[in-house]
Amino acid sequence: MTASSPVPLDATTLNKSLRATFESGRTRPLAWRQAQLAGLRRMMDDAAEELVEALRSDLGRPRMESYGADIGHTKIELRHLAKHVGSWMKPTRVRVPLTVAPATARIVPEPLGVVLVIAPWNYPVQLLIEPMAAALAAGNCVVAKPSELAPACSAAMARLLPLYLDPEAVVVVEGGVEDTTALLAERWDHIFFTGSTAVGRVVAVAAAQHLTPTVLELGGKSPTYVHASANLDVAARRIAWGKFLNAGQTCIAPDYVLVDEEVKDDLVTKLAAQITEFYGTDPQASDSFGRIVNERHLRRLEGLLAAGAGTIAAGGQVDAGAGYVAPTITVEPSPEAPVMQEEIFGPILPVLGVANSRAAEAFITARPKPLALYVFAGRGDVIDEVIGATSSGGVCVNQTIMHLLPSNLPFGGVGDSGMGAYHGRAGFDVFSHRKSVLKKRSKPDLKLLYPPYTPKVEKIARRILR
Ligand code: NAD
């Protein structure tokens, strides 16, 4: 079943019908969960070309980036979930203290119920399917809300998902703010939101009305620090790759670079050279560079470049009709300029010199906690110092983006960049309740526990409960 915007959304009826499916108990067995994960994997194989085309239509995305980020990464995560869900579902036995012995105690993971997954437009396949997959692996029903700003991908998800999944347990709702607001008014058992910090607040307020648990996967300005001991050629290549992937529209893109003053000019030269190596002298003609999602975002980026963005060392061109913002390096913008205040979310990379690692740490910790932090250094003590002195959702050392890839690493933010995490076991856990179950037999039944409480009983109790 697909509820799409031309028909007014009846969120209450939708909620009820999914709840009826959940209450029937059919989503709990391992076989049902495995069937959903297998369905998603089949869909990713069967529809890979359709999805690549949808990503090209929405984001002008190069094929390689679509396969890598939205299809390949999602398939790896699906395989990991399918491989491990059977063991994650099993109750875990824990020891009991003398005070309750003899007894057995177990932690039993149980599905939460009916969950709402809200996705953004920048990786519209991965960021819808992966949270859904974790929810299904944990035995939940799902309402999936793709982003209206990636309409081709949203339509593809709405058409495909019902063909591969239990249609009474998973529903795709296409739509914008109005439909999402209607969904948020309902009581769900979990809301998994990926998007901006501003809308994250809207979701948190709505969730609070029903005390619904949430995971908020938000954004922000992810810093990169380059120490003088770093291999600058490798740093420039890896920073440029992470920044200009998907035309900079990546939640964990290096937002800006802090670099030791003594190597700043060198790094800027190498970053500029790297742009030419990746995309040629005219990046607009390159098949390997994407486009900005829509005119509003393009104008926003143009505004960031106009307002005190620093000295442009590479790029700077904007072709509004073509949705093109050139891969751009700017040097020494004012920390007060909009480009250093707002999440850039586009192919503009500010570079600022700092005296040393301590100054970089002070700069980073004076700002909201970021989703990702990148450190490039040859010296292990510097790397450890920066990791220890700062807080961020995740850290990647001497590379960008890649800490997102291992399914065994929880992915999520901290502070303004979000709360909660997923990928692999972490995703299964957020969509499960860890129910404590203590089992005792009828005998022995020590009378000590029960009134009347005599001084003798109290004495024994005090001895045991020390
Ligand atoms: P967004 O917050 O504008 O939209 C996200 C979702 O919320 C969409 O489905 C949209 O329809 C819905 N929405 C928008 N306004 C709403 C409102 N007022 N009430 C209810 N729902 C509303 O985000 P976006 O522009 O799609 O994505 C970009 C942001 O997402 C960036 O900040 C980026 O850093 C962040 N992001 C984070 C991650 C992560 O994993 N942490 C991943 C990708 C993107």
Short mmCIF file of C-alpha atoms and ligand atoms in Angstrom, two decimals:
data_model
loop_
_atom_site.label_atom_id
_atom_site.label_comp_id
_atom_site.label_asym_id
_atom_site.label_seq_id
_atom_site.Cartn_x
_atom_site.Cartn_y
_atom_site.Cartn_z
CA MET A 1 0.00 0.00 0.00
CA THR A 2 1.26 3.44 -0.78
CA ALA A 3 -0.22 6.61 0.60
CA SER A 4 0.82 9.44 -1.67
CA SER A 5 0.07 13.14 -1.46
CA PRO A 6 -2.70 13.49 -4.11
CA VAL A 7 -4.98 11.54 -1.75
CA PRO A 8 -5.29 13.35 1.63
CA LEU A 9 -3.30 11.43 4.19
CA ASP A 10 -5.32 9.77 6.94
CA ALA A 11 -2.49 9.24 9.38
CA THR A 12 -4.77 7.89 12.10
CA THR A 13 -6.19 5.10 9.91
CA LEU A 14 -2.72 4.29 8.65
CA ASN A 15 -1.44 4.06 12.21
CA LYS A 16 -4.33 1.78 13.20
CA SER A 17 -3.90 -0.60 10.28
CA LEU A 18 -0.16 -1.01 10.91
CA ARG A 19 -0.81 -1.46 14.61
CA ALA A 20 -3.26 -4.25 13.80
CA THR A 21 -0.55 -5.97 11.76
CA PHE A 22 1.92 -5.59 14.60
CA GLU A 23 -0.53 -6.85 17.21
CA SER A 24 -1.18 -9.95 15.08
CA GLY A 25 2.36 -10.99 16.00
CA ARG A 26 3.41 -11.88 12.49
CA THR A 27 6.35 -9.47 12.36
CA ARG A 28 8.09 -11.11 15.32
CA PRO A 29 9.44 -14.42 13.95
CA LEU A 30 12.94 -14.52 12.51
CA ALA A 31 11.56 -15.88 9.22
CA TRP A 32 9.43 -12.74 8.67
CA ARG A 33 12.35 -10.44 9.47
CA GLN A 34 14.67 -12.34 7.14
CA ALA A 35 12.06 -12.23 4.38
CA GLN A 36 11.91 -8.42 4.61
CA LEU A 37 15.71 -8.08 4.55
CA ALA A 38 15.90 -10.48 1.59
CA GLY A 39 13.19 -8.46 -0.16
CA LEU A 40 15.17 -5.27 0.29
CA ARG A 41 18.30 -6.93 -1.07
CA ARG A 42 16.41 -8.22 -4.10
CA MET A 43 15.00 -4.76 -4.67
CA MET A 44 18.47 -3.18 -4.54
CA ASP A 45 19.64 -5.68 -7.17
CA ASP A 46 16.59 -5.61 -9.43
CA ALA A 47 16.10 -1.85 -9.31
CA ALA A 48 19.74 -0.67 -9.18
CA GLU A 49 19.56 0.98 -12.60
CA GLU A 50 16.20 2.61 -11.86
CA LEU A 51 17.58 4.03 -8.63
CA VAL A 52 20.79 5.27 -10.27
CA GLU A 53 18.64 7.03 -12.84
CA ALA A 54 16.43 8.54 -10.11
CA LEU A 55 19.53 9.81 -8.28
CA ARG A 56 20.81 11.32 -11.53
CA SER A 57 17.47 13.02 -12.06
CA ASP A 58 17.26 14.43 -8.51
CA LEU A 59 20.91 15.26 -7.86
CA GLY A 60 22.80 14.98 -11.16
CA ARG A 61 24.68 12.30 -9.29
CA PRO A 62 27.61 10.50 -11.01
CA ARG A 63 26.83 6.77 -11.44
CA MET A 64 29.81 5.69 -9.37
CA GLU A 65 28.72 7.81 -6.39
CA SER A 66 25.17 6.45 -6.62
CA TYR A 67 26.35 2.84 -6.68
CA GLY A 68 28.86 3.40 -3.90
CA ALA A 69 26.86 5.49 -1.45
CA ASP A 70 23.22 4.64 -2.01
CA ILE A 71 23.26 1.12 -3.41
CA GLY A 72 26.50 -0.65 -2.46
CA HIS A 73 26.62 0.67 1.08
CA THR A 74 22.98 -0.22 1.65
CA LYS A 75 23.51 -3.76 0.35
CA ILE A 76 26.45 -4.28 2.70
CA GLU A 77 24.37 -3.11 5.65
CA LEU A 78 21.46 -5.38 4.61
CA ARG A 79 23.80 -8.36 4.40
CA HIS A 80 25.21 -7.61 7.85
CA LEU A 81 21.73 -7.34 9.39
CA ALA A 82 20.60 -10.60 7.76
CA LYS A 83 23.70 -12.41 8.97
CA HIS A 84 23.39 -11.34 12.61
CA VAL A 85 19.71 -10.70 13.35
CA GLY A 86 19.15 -14.33 14.44
CA SER A 87 21.74 -14.07 17.20
CA TRP A 88 20.77 -10.50 18.23
CA MET A 89 17.16 -11.64 18.75
CA LYS A 90 18.15 -14.30 21.24
CA PRO A 91 17.63 -13.55 24.92
CA THR A 92 20.83 -12.93 26.87
CA ARG A 93 21.12 -14.74 30.19
CA VAL A 94 22.56 -12.68 33.06
CA ARG A 95 23.69 -13.62 36.57
CA VAL A 96 21.42 -12.93 39.53
CA PRO A 97 22.57 -11.74 42.97
CA LEU A 98 22.15 -13.80 46.11
CA THR A 99 19.19 -11.62 47.15
CA VAL A 100 16.95 -13.08 44.43
CA ALA A 101 18.48 -16.57 44.07
CA PRO A 102 17.43 -19.13 43.14
CA ALA A 103 16.22 -17.57 39.87
CA THR A 104 17.16 -17.08 36.23
CA ALA A 105 17.33 -13.70 34.54
CA ARG A 106 17.28 -12.83 30.86
CA ILE A 107 17.26 -9.75 28.69
CA VAL A 108 14.74 -10.34 25.91
CA PRO A 109 14.82 -7.98 22.92
CA GLU A 110 11.32 -7.21 21.70
CA PRO A 111 10.16 -5.01 18.82
CA LEU A 112 8.84 -1.57 19.75
CA GLY A 113 5.79 -1.67 17.46
CA VAL A 114 5.06 0.76 14.65
CA VAL A 115 7.88 3.15 13.80
CA LEU A 116 8.13 6.26 11.65
CA VAL A 117 11.22 6.81 9.51
CA ILE A 118 11.70 10.29 7.99
CA ALA A 119 14.49 10.66 5.42
CA PRO A 120 16.31 13.61 3.80
CA TRP A 121 17.04 14.14 0.11
CA ASN A 122 20.83 13.97 -0.05
CA TYR A 123 21.25 10.16 0.05
CA PRO A 124 17.57 9.46 -0.44
CA VAL A 125 17.88 5.70 -0.91
CA GLN A 126 20.46 4.81 1.74
CA LEU A 127 18.98 7.09 4.39
CA LEU A 128 15.49 5.68 3.97
CA ILE A 129 16.32 1.99 3.50
CA GLU A 130 18.97 1.54 6.18
CA PRO A 131 16.88 2.77 9.14
CA MET A 132 13.89 0.83 7.75
CA ALA A 133 16.00 -2.31 7.49
CA ALA A 134 17.11 -1.98 11.11
CA ALA A 135 13.49 -1.49 12.19
CA LEU A 136 12.34 -4.54 10.20
CA ALA A 137 15.22 -6.65 11.50
CA ALA A 138 14.00 -5.78 14.99
CA GLY A 139 10.46 -6.95 14.06
CA ASN A 140 8.64 -3.62 13.71
CA CYS A 141 6.10 -2.24 11.27
CA VAL A 142 7.31 0.87 9.42
CA VAL A 143 5.93 4.06 7.95
CA ALA A 144 8.61 5.39 5.60
CA LYS A 145 8.58 9.08 4.61
CA PRO A 146 11.06 9.88 1.81
CA SER A 147 12.00 13.50 1.10
CA GLU A 148 9.84 15.47 -1.30
CA LEU A 149 12.99 17.31 -2.42
CA ALA A 150 14.23 14.17 -4.20
CA PRO A 151 10.98 13.46 -6.08
CA ALA A 152 12.27 10.80 -8.47
CA CYS A 153 13.77 8.78 -5.63
CA SER A 154 10.66 9.30 -3.51
CA ALA A 155 8.45 8.00 -6.33
CA ALA A 156 10.78 5.05 -6.93
CA MET A 157 10.65 4.10 -3.23
CA ALA A 158 6.86 4.41 -3.18
CA ARG A 159 6.53 2.18 -6.25
CA LEU A 160 9.18 -0.41 -5.36
CA LEU A 161 8.98 -1.01 -1.63
CA PRO A 162 5.43 -2.46 -1.62
CA LEU A 163 6.52 -4.96 -4.27
CA TYR A 164 9.30 -6.40 -2.11
CA LEU A 165 8.01 -6.03 1.45
CA ASP A 166 5.00 -7.14 3.48
CA PRO A 167 2.55 -4.44 2.33
CA GLU A 168 0.51 -4.68 5.51
CA ALA A 169 3.56 -3.96 7.64
CA VAL A 170 5.39 -1.31 5.60
CA VAL A 171 3.82 1.78 4.08
CA VAL A 172 5.53 4.56 2.15
CA VAL A 173 4.01 8.01 2.60
CA GLU A 174 5.20 10.52 0.04
CA GLY A 175 4.74 14.17 0.86
CA GLY A 176 6.08 17.39 2.29
CA VAL A 177 5.77 19.36 5.50
CA GLU A 178 1.98 19.06 5.69
CA ASP A 179 1.95 15.27 5.47
CA THR A 180 4.91 14.94 7.80
CA THR A 181 3.16 17.19 10.31
CA ALA A 182 0.08 14.94 10.13
CA LEU A 183 2.25 11.88 10.70
CA LEU A 184 4.03 13.53 13.61
CA ALA A 185 0.72 14.21 15.36
CA GLU A 186 0.19 10.45 15.75
CA ARG A 187 1.53 8.21 18.49
CA TRP A 188 4.33 6.03 17.09
CA ASP A 189 6.54 3.68 19.03
CA HIS A 190 9.71 5.26 17.66
CA ILE A 191 10.60 8.11 15.32
CA PHE A 192 13.83 7.89 13.37
CA PHE A 193 14.56 11.26 11.78
CA THR A 194 17.43 12.18 9.48
CA GLY A 195 17.64 15.82 8.45
CA SER A 196 18.47 19.30 9.64
CA THR A 197 18.92 20.37 13.24
CA ALA A 198 16.05 22.87 12.85
CA VAL A 199 13.53 20.22 11.76
CA GLY A 200 15.02 17.82 14.32
CA ARG A 201 13.71 20.20 16.97
CA VAL A 202 10.22 20.09 15.41
CA VAL A 203 10.33 16.29 15.51
CA ALA A 204 11.53 16.25 19.12
CA VAL A 205 8.69 18.54 20.22
CA ALA A 206 6.10 16.36 18.43
CA ALA A 207 7.60 13.18 19.87
CA ALA A 208 7.50 14.65 23.39
CA GLN A 209 3.69 14.88 23.23
CA HIS A 210 3.54 11.08 23.22
CA LEU A 211 6.85 10.43 25.01
CA THR A 212 7.97 8.67 21.84
CA PRO A 213 11.65 7.70 21.74
CA THR A 214 13.57 9.24 18.84
CA VAL A 215 16.82 8.94 17.02
CA LEU A 216 17.78 12.29 15.51
CA GLU A 217 20.44 12.04 12.82
CA LEU A 218 21.21 15.71 12.24
CA GLY A 219 23.86 17.82 10.57
CA GLY A 220 26.16 20.70 11.39
CA LYS A 221 29.66 21.83 10.60
CA SER A 222 32.09 18.90 10.65
CA PRO A 223 35.65 20.23 11.06
CA THR A 224 38.87 18.88 9.61
CA TYR A 225 42.17 19.54 11.32
CA VAL A 226 45.42 19.15 9.37
CA HIS A 227 48.59 19.04 11.48
CA ALA A 228 51.97 20.00 10.02
CA SER A 229 53.11 16.36 10.35
CA ALA A 230 50.39 15.13 7.92
CA ASN A 231 51.14 13.79 4.46
CA LEU A 232 49.72 16.83 2.66
CA ASP A 233 49.28 15.15 -0.74
CA VAL A 234 47.17 12.39 0.76
CA ALA A 235 45.31 14.82 3.04
CA ALA A 236 44.42 17.11 0.12
CA ARG A 237 43.19 14.17 -1.99
CA ARG A 238 41.08 12.67 0.78
CA ILE A 239 39.63 15.97 1.98
CA ALA A 240 38.72 16.96 -1.60
CA TRP A 241 37.11 13.56 -2.18
CA GLY A 242 35.02 13.72 1.00
CA LYS A 243 34.04 17.34 0.40
CA PHE A 244 33.07 17.24 -3.27
CA LEU A 245 31.34 13.84 -3.21
CA ASN A 246 27.66 14.45 -4.06
CA ALA A 247 28.64 18.10 -4.67
CA GLY A 248 29.26 18.58 -0.95
CA GLN A 249 25.70 17.58 0.01
CA THR A 250 26.81 15.03 2.58
CA CYS A 251 26.00 15.26 6.28
CA ILE A 252 29.54 14.21 7.21
CA ALA A 253 31.33 16.21 4.49
CA PRO A 254 34.35 18.08 5.87
CA ASP A 255 32.65 21.44 6.32
CA TYR A 256 35.82 23.49 6.83
CA VAL A 257 39.55 22.92 7.33
CA LEU A 258 41.75 24.16 10.15
CA VAL A 259 45.39 23.75 9.20
CA ASP A 260 48.67 24.54 10.92
CA GLU A 261 49.69 27.96 9.63
CA GLU A 262 53.14 26.76 8.46
CA VAL A 263 51.60 24.34 5.91
CA LYS A 264 48.47 26.29 5.02
CA ASP A 265 49.63 27.63 1.65
CA ASP A 266 50.92 24.22 0.64
CA LEU A 267 47.64 22.56 1.53
CA VAL A 268 45.58 25.15 -0.34
CA THR A 269 47.73 24.68 -3.46
CA LYS A 270 47.36 20.91 -3.25
CA LEU A 271 43.58 21.10 -2.67
CA ALA A 272 43.20 23.31 -5.74
CA ALA A 273 45.39 20.94 -7.80
CA GLN A 274 43.30 18.03 -6.60
CA ILE A 275 40.12 19.61 -7.94
CA THR A 276 41.71 19.76 -11.40
CA GLU A 277 42.95 16.18 -11.10
CA PHE A 278 39.46 14.94 -10.15
CA TYR A 279 37.28 17.03 -12.45
CA GLY A 280 39.57 18.62 -15.08
CA THR A 281 39.93 22.33 -15.73
CA ASP A 282 36.17 22.68 -16.29
CA PRO A 283 34.41 20.71 -13.52
CA GLN A 284 31.04 21.64 -15.02
CA ALA A 285 31.85 19.37 -17.94
CA SER A 286 32.93 16.48 -15.73
CA ASP A 287 30.78 13.34 -15.41
CA SER A 288 32.20 12.85 -11.93
CA PHE A 289 30.75 15.96 -10.28
CA GLY A 290 27.14 16.30 -9.11
CA ARG A 291 24.62 19.14 -9.02
CA ILE A 292 22.84 21.13 -6.31
CA VAL A 293 19.45 19.67 -5.43
CA ASN A 294 17.34 22.75 -6.19
CA GLU A 295 17.42 26.47 -6.82
CA ARG A 296 16.78 27.41 -3.20
CA HIS A 297 19.88 25.56 -2.06
CA LEU A 298 21.89 26.93 -5.00
CA ARG A 299 20.94 30.50 -4.08
CA ARG A 300 21.80 29.75 -0.46
CA LEU A 301 25.29 28.62 -1.51
CA GLU A 302 25.69 31.64 -3.78
CA GLY A 303 24.83 33.78 -0.74
CA LEU A 304 27.49 32.05 1.35
CA LEU A 305 30.09 32.85 -1.32
CA ALA A 306 29.01 36.48 -1.54
CA ALA A 307 29.10 37.30 2.15
CA GLY A 308 32.73 37.47 3.33
CA ALA A 309 33.66 33.92 2.39
CA GLY A 310 37.38 34.78 2.22
CA THR A 311 39.77 34.70 -0.73
CA ILE A 312 38.73 32.26 -3.44
CA ALA A 313 41.68 30.01 -4.26
CA ALA A 314 39.76 27.72 -6.66
CA GLY A 315 36.29 27.61 -8.20
CA GLY A 316 33.68 30.15 -7.15
CA GLN A 317 31.58 29.88 -10.34
CA VAL A 318 27.82 29.39 -10.14
CA ASP A 319 25.54 28.47 -13.07
CA ALA A 320 22.04 28.67 -11.63
CA GLY A 321 20.29 27.30 -14.72
CA ALA A 322 22.47 24.17 -14.59
CA GLY A 323 22.29 23.70 -10.81
CA TYR A 324 26.06 24.04 -10.77
CA VAL A 325 28.28 25.38 -8.02
CA ALA A 326 31.96 24.82 -8.80
CA PRO A 327 34.15 22.92 -6.35
CA THR A 328 35.47 25.90 -4.43
CA ILE A 329 38.28 26.59 -1.95
CA THR A 330 38.14 29.80 0.06
CA VAL A 331 40.90 30.96 2.36
CA GLU A 332 40.58 32.79 5.68
CA PRO A 333 36.89 33.68 5.79
CA SER A 334 35.92 35.56 8.93
CA PRO A 335 34.72 33.11 11.60
CA GLU A 336 31.70 35.43 11.83
CA ALA A 337 30.84 35.11 8.11
CA PRO A 338 27.76 33.01 7.22
CA VAL A 339 30.01 30.43 5.54
CA MET A 340 31.56 29.76 8.96
CA GLN A 341 28.31 30.01 10.89
CA GLU A 342 25.95 27.78 8.89
CA GLU A 343 26.33 24.19 7.72
CA ILE A 344 27.59 24.65 4.14
CA PHE A 345 26.09 21.49 2.60
CA GLY A 346 27.58 22.25 -0.80
CA PRO A 347 30.94 22.24 -2.61
CA ILE A 348 32.55 25.18 -0.78
CA LEU A 349 35.55 24.46 1.43
CA PRO A 350 36.84 27.22 3.74
CA VAL A 351 40.44 26.83 4.92
CA LEU A 352 41.65 28.65 8.03
CA GLY A 353 45.15 28.71 9.51
CA VAL A 354 45.66 27.90 13.19
CA ALA A 355 48.75 28.18 15.39
CA ASN A 356 48.70 24.53 16.49
CA SER A 357 46.50 21.61 17.53
CA ARG A 358 45.49 23.32 20.79
CA ALA A 359 44.15 26.30 18.85
CA ALA A 360 42.24 23.94 16.54
CA GLU A 361 40.71 22.16 19.54
CA ALA A 362 39.71 25.48 21.11
CA PHE A 363 38.06 26.55 17.83
CA ILE A 364 36.14 23.26 17.60
CA THR A 365 35.03 23.05 21.22
CA ALA A 366 33.77 26.64 21.18
CA ARG A 367 31.15 25.55 18.61
CA PRO A 368 28.25 23.05 18.63
CA LYS A 369 29.35 19.42 18.73
CA PRO A 370 29.77 18.20 15.15
CA LEU A 371 28.61 14.97 13.52
CA ALA A 372 32.11 14.11 12.27
CA LEU A 373 35.64 15.24 13.00
CA TYR A 374 38.59 14.59 10.70
CA VAL A 375 42.21 14.66 11.81
CA PHE A 376 45.15 14.42 9.46
CA ALA A 377 48.50 13.97 11.17
CA GLY A 378 51.57 11.79 11.03
CA ARG A 379 52.03 12.00 14.79
CA GLY A 380 50.03 9.59 16.92
CA ASP A 381 50.25 11.81 20.01
CA VAL A 382 48.60 14.68 18.11
CA ILE A 383 45.82 12.40 16.85
CA ASP A 384 45.12 11.10 20.36
CA GLU A 385 45.25 14.60 21.81
CA VAL A 386 42.68 15.95 19.32
CA ILE A 387 40.36 12.97 19.79
CA GLY A 388 40.61 13.34 23.57
CA ALA A 389 40.09 17.10 23.65
CA THR A 390 37.01 17.27 21.39
CA SER A 391 33.55 15.72 21.17
CA SER A 392 31.86 14.66 17.91
CA GLY A 393 29.49 11.98 16.63
CA GLY A 394 32.44 10.12 15.11
CA VAL A 395 36.08 10.60 14.15
CA CYS A 396 37.96 9.51 11.07
CA VAL A 397 41.74 9.77 11.12
CA ASN A 398 43.74 10.42 7.95
CA GLN A 399 40.65 9.90 5.79
CA THR A 400 37.17 11.40 5.45
CA ILE A 401 33.66 9.81 5.36
CA MET A 402 34.86 6.21 5.79
CA HIS A 403 33.99 5.80 9.47
CA LEU A 404 30.40 5.56 8.18
CA LEU A 405 31.14 2.31 6.36
CA PRO A 406 31.79 -0.42 8.96
CA SER A 407 28.48 -1.87 10.16
CA ASN A 408 30.11 -2.51 13.53
CA LEU A 409 30.63 1.20 14.19
CA PRO A 410 27.53 2.98 15.54
CA PHE A 411 26.73 6.04 13.42
CA GLY A 412 25.11 9.05 15.05
CA GLY A 413 25.58 12.53 16.41
CA VAL A 414 26.05 14.16 19.78
CA GLY A 415 24.68 17.47 21.05
CA ASP A 416 23.40 19.58 18.16
CA SER A 417 24.39 16.91 15.62
CA GLY A 418 21.85 14.48 17.01
CA MET A 419 21.14 11.70 19.47
CA GLY A 420 21.10 7.93 19.17
CA ALA A 421 22.90 5.87 16.56
CA TYR A 422 22.38 3.07 14.07
CA HIS A 423 24.18 0.73 11.65
CA GLY A 424 24.53 -2.95 12.50
CA ARG A 425 23.77 -3.92 16.08
CA ALA A 426 23.25 -0.29 17.12
CA GLY A 427 20.31 -0.06 14.68
CA PHE A 428 18.77 -3.30 15.92
CA ASP A 429 19.08 -2.02 19.49
CA VAL A 430 17.39 1.36 18.91
CA PHE A 431 14.34 -0.36 17.44
CA SER A 432 14.16 -2.97 20.22
CA HIS A 433 13.16 -2.81 23.84
CA ARG A 434 15.51 -4.81 26.08
CA LYS A 435 12.94 -6.42 28.33
CA SER A 436 14.17 -7.72 31.69
CA VAL A 437 12.67 -11.08 32.62
CA LEU A 438 13.29 -12.70 36.01
CA LYS A 439 11.97 -16.24 36.55
CA LYS A 440 11.55 -17.98 39.88
CA ARG A 441 9.98 -21.26 40.93
CA SER A 442 7.30 -21.57 43.62
CA LYS A 443 9.75 -23.14 46.00
CA PRO A 444 11.68 -22.28 48.09
CA ASP A 445 9.56 -19.37 49.33
CA LEU A 446 11.49 -17.72 52.18
CA LYS A 447 9.14 -16.14 54.73
CA LEU A 448 11.81 -13.59 55.62
CA LEU A 449 10.63 -11.30 52.84
CA TYR A 450 7.10 -10.84 54.05
CA PRO A 451 5.42 -8.96 56.94
CA PRO A 452 5.22 -8.93 59.85
CA TYR A 453 8.75 -7.45 59.95
CA THR A 454 10.28 -8.53 63.26
CA PRO A 455 13.60 -7.19 64.63
CA LYS A 456 15.13 -10.59 63.93
CA VAL A 457 14.05 -10.45 60.27
CA GLU A 458 15.41 -6.92 59.97
CA LYS A 459 18.75 -8.04 61.39
CA ILE A 460 19.04 -10.83 58.83
CA ALA A 461 17.93 -8.54 56.01
CA ARG A 462 20.54 -5.93 56.97
CA ARG A 463 23.22 -8.60 56.94
CA ILE A 464 22.22 -9.78 53.44
CA LEU A 465 21.62 -6.32 51.96
CA ARG A 466 24.99 -4.86 52.86
P1 NAD B 1 15.22 18.68 6.36
O1 NAD B 1 15.33 18.73 7.84
O2 NAD B 1 14.81 19.91 5.64
O3 NAD B 1 14.20 17.54 5.91
C1 NAD B 1 14.26 16.21 6.37
C2 NAD B 1 12.88 15.59 6.35
O4 NAD B 1 12.01 16.34 7.19
C3 NAD B 1 12.21 15.57 4.98
O5 NAD B 1 11.60 14.31 4.80
C4 NAD B 1 11.19 16.68 5.05
O6 NAD B 1 10.04 16.41 4.30
C5 NAD B 1 10.84 16.73 6.52
N1 NAD B 1 10.49 18.09 6.97
C6 NAD B 1 11.02 19.27 6.52
N2 NAD B 1 10.48 20.31 7.19
C7 NAD B 1 9.60 19.80 8.09
C8 NAD B 1 8.75 20.34 9.09
N3 NAD B 1 8.68 21.66 9.30
N4 NAD B 1 8.00 19.51 9.85
C9 NAD B 1 8.08 18.19 9.65
N5 NAD B 1 8.87 17.59 8.71
C10 NAD B 1 9.62 18.38 7.95
O7 NAD B 1 16.64 18.16 5.88
P2 NAD B 1 17.15 17.98 4.40
O8 NAD B 1 17.32 19.33 3.77
O9 NAD B 1 16.33 16.97 3.69
O10 NAD B 1 18.58 17.34 4.66
C11 NAD B 1 19.71 18.11 4.91
C12 NAD B 1 20.09 18.08 6.38
O11 NAD B 1 20.09 16.77 6.86
C13 NAD B 1 21.49 18.61 6.61
O12 NAD B 1 21.49 19.38 7.79
C14 NAD B 1 22.31 17.34 6.82
O13 NAD B 1 23.48 17.52 7.56
C15 NAD B 1 21.33 16.47 7.51
N6 NAD B 1 21.66 15.08 7.32
C16 NAD B 1 22.06 14.33 8.39
C17 NAD B 1 22.41 13.01 8.19
C18 NAD B 1 22.86 12.15 9.32
O14 NAD B 1 22.99 10.95 9.11
N7 NAD B 1 23.12 12.67 10.49
C19 NAD B 1 22.35 12.46 6.92
C20 NAD B 1 21.93 13.24 5.87
C21 NAD B 1 21.56 14.57 6.06
#
